[in-house]
Amino acid sequence: MENMETRVGPKGLIKKHELVRIIIQCLYSIGYSKSAACLESESCITCKSPELESLESQILKANWDDCIRNLDKINGLTDETRASALFLVLKQCLLECLDSGDISLALNILQKHLSALKIGKEKVHKLSYELLSLKGQGLGFIDYDAVHELRKRLLSDLKKVLPPPITLPEGRLEHLVEMAVCAQVDGCIYHSSSDMISLYRDHHCDRGHFPTETIQVELWISLTFAAKHSLGMLKIQIWKLII
């Protein structure tokens, strides 16, 4: 098992297990699933946290009671974050109850669970109206695939609500690399082209690639009285900047 406190880098600022985890996430996102799985196996570090793994399994299997208990047990969540996550889960649970015709269970969820959350009565009333309207219009789920897609969407929404290290922000490694590159570009006095940027070396534009001369063009036009002819004269002045 990897030591959670092991740090890498010359300044010792980077936690090794965090670095490995976002590398695994990046490998999955750019299509190298086998390499990502291999790194997970070798490092004993997974891209998904145990909490997220459990939530994913429970949501995809519609095990709502365990899912709610799981969210209640997660440490370190603010009351607002926990309420927002529970609201998303209960909303999906309620929608599926209505679709299956279990009105009594749906009402129980509304009265006991949703109303108990500190998310505001207006939000609960709005959700109740929307879901009951959908049911009244007969807009239920079409098939299992539609249900599965909605559950996957719920997981995606939860990932945006739950904080690290339970979840990882999308494209975390790419974001960090771009931040480092942008910082180098901002500190480059002679930066002139993004084509000069490379991850293989620290960014530094050569002065020779930076324009150090200005050109001023003056165009004089003279029209005849009949405005049928014109005389033109072009004057170019060049100044060399001493830097």
XYZ file of C-alpha atoms in Angstrom:
243
model
C 0.000 0.000 0.000
C 1.361 3.422 -1.012
C 2.329 5.727 1.856
C -0.164 8.607 1.697
C 2.449 11.071 2.982
C 5.174 10.258 0.429
C 6.077 13.381 -1.514
C 7.880 13.890 -4.806
C 9.495 16.829 -6.564
C 12.570 18.862 -5.611
C 10.598 21.036 -3.180
C 8.554 18.211 -1.677
C 5.240 19.910 -2.376
C 3.544 17.135 -4.359
C 1.888 14.175 -2.658
C 2.807 11.087 -4.627
C -0.557 9.337 -4.321
C -2.371 12.470 -5.548
C -0.051 12.779 -8.540
C -0.496 9.120 -9.458
C -4.263 9.400 -9.115
C -4.610 12.358 -11.474
C -2.238 10.655 -13.947
C -4.581 7.652 -13.921
C -7.545 9.967 -14.491
C -5.748 11.585 -17.421
C -4.891 8.210 -18.981
C -8.541 7.155 -18.833
C -9.726 10.458 -20.304
C -7.373 10.361 -23.307
C -8.189 6.766 -24.146
C -5.381 4.744 -22.555
C -7.644 2.580 -20.402
C -5.319 -0.443 -20.313
C -2.379 1.676 -19.196
C -4.557 3.364 -16.558
C -5.762 0.015 -15.207
C -2.189 -1.283 -15.177
C -1.010 1.745 -13.186
C -3.893 1.297 -10.739
C -2.858 -2.314 -10.216
C 0.845 -1.545 -9.825
C 0.418 1.461 -7.526
C -2.607 0.185 -5.562
C -4.104 3.636 -6.142
C -7.485 3.907 -7.851
C -8.872 6.791 -9.852
C -12.221 6.491 -8.065
C -12.353 6.805 -4.296
C -13.976 3.969 -2.279
C -16.880 6.310 -1.470
C -17.500 7.057 -5.138
C -17.190 3.375 -6.078
C -19.893 2.502 -3.543
C -22.179 5.318 -4.680
C -21.787 4.316 -8.316
C -22.699 0.694 -7.601
C -25.687 1.646 -5.454
C -27.053 4.194 -7.931
C -26.737 1.971 -10.995
C -28.531 -0.814 -9.082
C -31.155 1.618 -7.714
C -30.186 0.732 -4.151
C -31.400 4.092 -2.900
C -31.534 3.343 0.838
C -27.874 2.301 0.952
C -26.947 5.234 -1.260
C -28.591 7.691 1.144
C -26.960 6.027 4.160
C -23.615 6.178 2.366
C -23.957 9.907 1.736
C -24.943 10.454 5.368
C -21.783 8.653 6.559
C -19.240 10.506 4.416
C -17.038 12.641 6.662
C -15.937 16.165 5.897
C -18.992 17.310 3.933
C -20.615 20.619 4.736
C -24.328 20.533 5.506
C -25.008 22.361 2.248
C -22.994 19.893 0.150
C -24.576 16.868 1.819
C -28.075 18.303 1.328
C -27.375 19.049 -2.348
C -26.091 15.509 -2.953
C -29.046 13.925 -1.146
C -31.455 16.111 -3.096
C -30.065 14.810 -6.406
C -30.362 11.182 -5.272
C -33.866 11.596 -3.837
C -34.986 13.385 -6.987
C -33.950 10.399 -9.128
C -35.482 7.956 -6.646
C -38.739 9.905 -6.646
C -38.835 10.020 -10.434
C -38.398 6.256 -10.686
C -41.087 5.642 -8.049
C -43.550 7.743 -10.021
C -42.650 5.958 -13.219
C -43.271 2.560 -11.636
C -46.608 3.740 -10.229
C -45.533 3.602 -6.575
C -47.263 6.843 -5.563
C -47.264 6.077 -1.820
C -43.479 5.652 -1.737
C -43.057 8.807 -3.807
C -45.158 10.787 -1.322
C -43.174 9.316 1.560
C -39.938 10.498 -0.060
C -41.375 13.962 -0.548
C -42.770 14.302 2.959
C -40.046 12.675 5.049
C -36.784 12.898 3.144
C -36.879 15.844 0.750
C -38.753 18.139 3.111
C -36.209 17.418 5.851
C -33.326 18.692 3.725
C -32.228 22.280 4.252
C -32.626 23.239 0.610
C -35.599 25.570 0.811
C -39.303 24.845 0.529
C -39.576 26.550 -2.851
C -37.116 24.088 -4.396
C -39.013 21.108 -2.972
C -42.377 22.481 -4.129
C -41.003 23.165 -7.601
C -39.624 19.628 -7.865
C -42.923 18.149 -6.676
C -44.859 20.124 -9.277
C -42.469 19.216 -12.111
C -42.423 15.488 -11.356
C -46.162 15.199 -10.817
C -46.743 17.130 -14.046
C -44.524 14.711 -15.939
C -46.416 11.773 -14.487
C -49.748 13.356 -15.388
C -48.588 13.774 -18.973
C -47.567 10.136 -19.146
C -43.919 10.998 -19.736
C -42.444 7.968 -17.997
C -39.296 6.092 -18.887
C -39.309 4.248 -22.174
C -36.950 1.401 -21.409
C -34.100 0.249 -19.223
C -31.524 2.107 -21.317
C -33.259 5.415 -20.596
C -33.254 4.675 -16.858
C -29.591 3.698 -17.006
C -28.662 6.925 -18.783
C -30.489 9.011 -16.159
C -28.640 7.192 -13.382
C -25.332 7.855 -15.133
C -26.300 11.513 -15.401
C -27.008 11.499 -11.667
C -23.495 10.174 -11.052
C -22.063 12.919 -13.232
C -24.007 15.551 -11.278
C -22.837 14.097 -7.961
C -19.208 14.312 -9.097
C -19.694 18.051 -9.547
C -21.196 18.426 -6.071
C -18.946 16.199 -3.969
C -15.491 17.654 -3.188
C -12.007 16.113 -3.541
C -10.680 13.657 -2.590
C -14.045 11.876 -2.967
C -14.161 13.022 -6.577
C -11.616 14.555 -8.931
C -12.321 17.661 -11.014
C -12.545 16.867 -14.727
C -9.192 17.091 -16.537
C -7.261 17.886 -13.366
C -3.790 17.093 -14.738
C -4.379 19.030 -17.960
C -5.608 21.996 -15.907
C -2.495 22.003 -13.711
C -0.156 21.744 -16.708
C -1.940 24.587 -18.501
C -1.711 26.746 -15.371
C 2.060 26.164 -15.257
C 2.435 26.946 -18.972
C 0.320 30.114 -18.674
C 2.451 31.283 -15.740
C 5.599 30.847 -17.846
C 4.018 32.681 -20.787
C 2.971 35.551 -18.509
C 6.567 35.842 -17.327
C 8.027 35.752 -20.851
C 9.083 39.294 -21.830
C 9.363 38.565 -25.552
C 6.422 36.193 -25.968
C 5.046 36.431 -29.490
C 3.663 33.046 -30.566
C 1.983 30.012 -28.991
C 3.867 27.854 -31.505
C 6.965 28.330 -29.355
C 5.363 26.577 -26.351
C 6.583 23.057 -25.555
C 6.244 20.845 -22.495
C 9.779 19.575 -23.063
C 11.382 22.746 -21.712
C 10.553 25.861 -19.723
C 9.049 28.510 -21.959
C 11.300 31.368 -23.017
C 10.975 33.293 -26.280
C 14.187 34.552 -27.864
C 14.456 38.296 -28.387
C 15.209 37.676 -32.051
C 11.666 36.376 -32.596
C 10.115 39.490 -31.104
C 9.333 42.463 -33.380
C 11.596 45.367 -32.393
C 10.899 47.653 -35.339
C 7.814 49.718 -36.080
C 6.738 50.791 -39.544
C 4.585 53.826 -40.198
C 3.019 54.167 -43.626
C 1.659 57.510 -44.846
C -0.456 57.641 -47.997
C -1.136 61.020 -49.615
C -3.808 61.346 -52.308
C -4.468 64.411 -54.436
C -7.615 64.689 -56.533
C -7.955 66.855 -59.662
C -10.692 69.454 -59.855
C -12.810 67.178 -62.034
C -12.166 64.298 -59.606
C -11.284 62.113 -62.573
C -7.626 61.655 -61.775
C -5.608 61.237 -58.624
C -1.978 61.583 -57.747
C -0.566 59.420 -55.013
C 2.639 59.500 -53.021
C 3.723 56.826 -50.556
C 6.069 57.630 -47.730
C 7.504 54.985 -45.417
C 9.328 55.772 -42.219
C 11.121 53.123 -40.178
C 12.305 53.517 -36.614
C 14.638 51.043 -34.944
C 13.902 50.503 -31.263
C 16.858 50.416 -28.913
C 15.988 48.005 -26.079
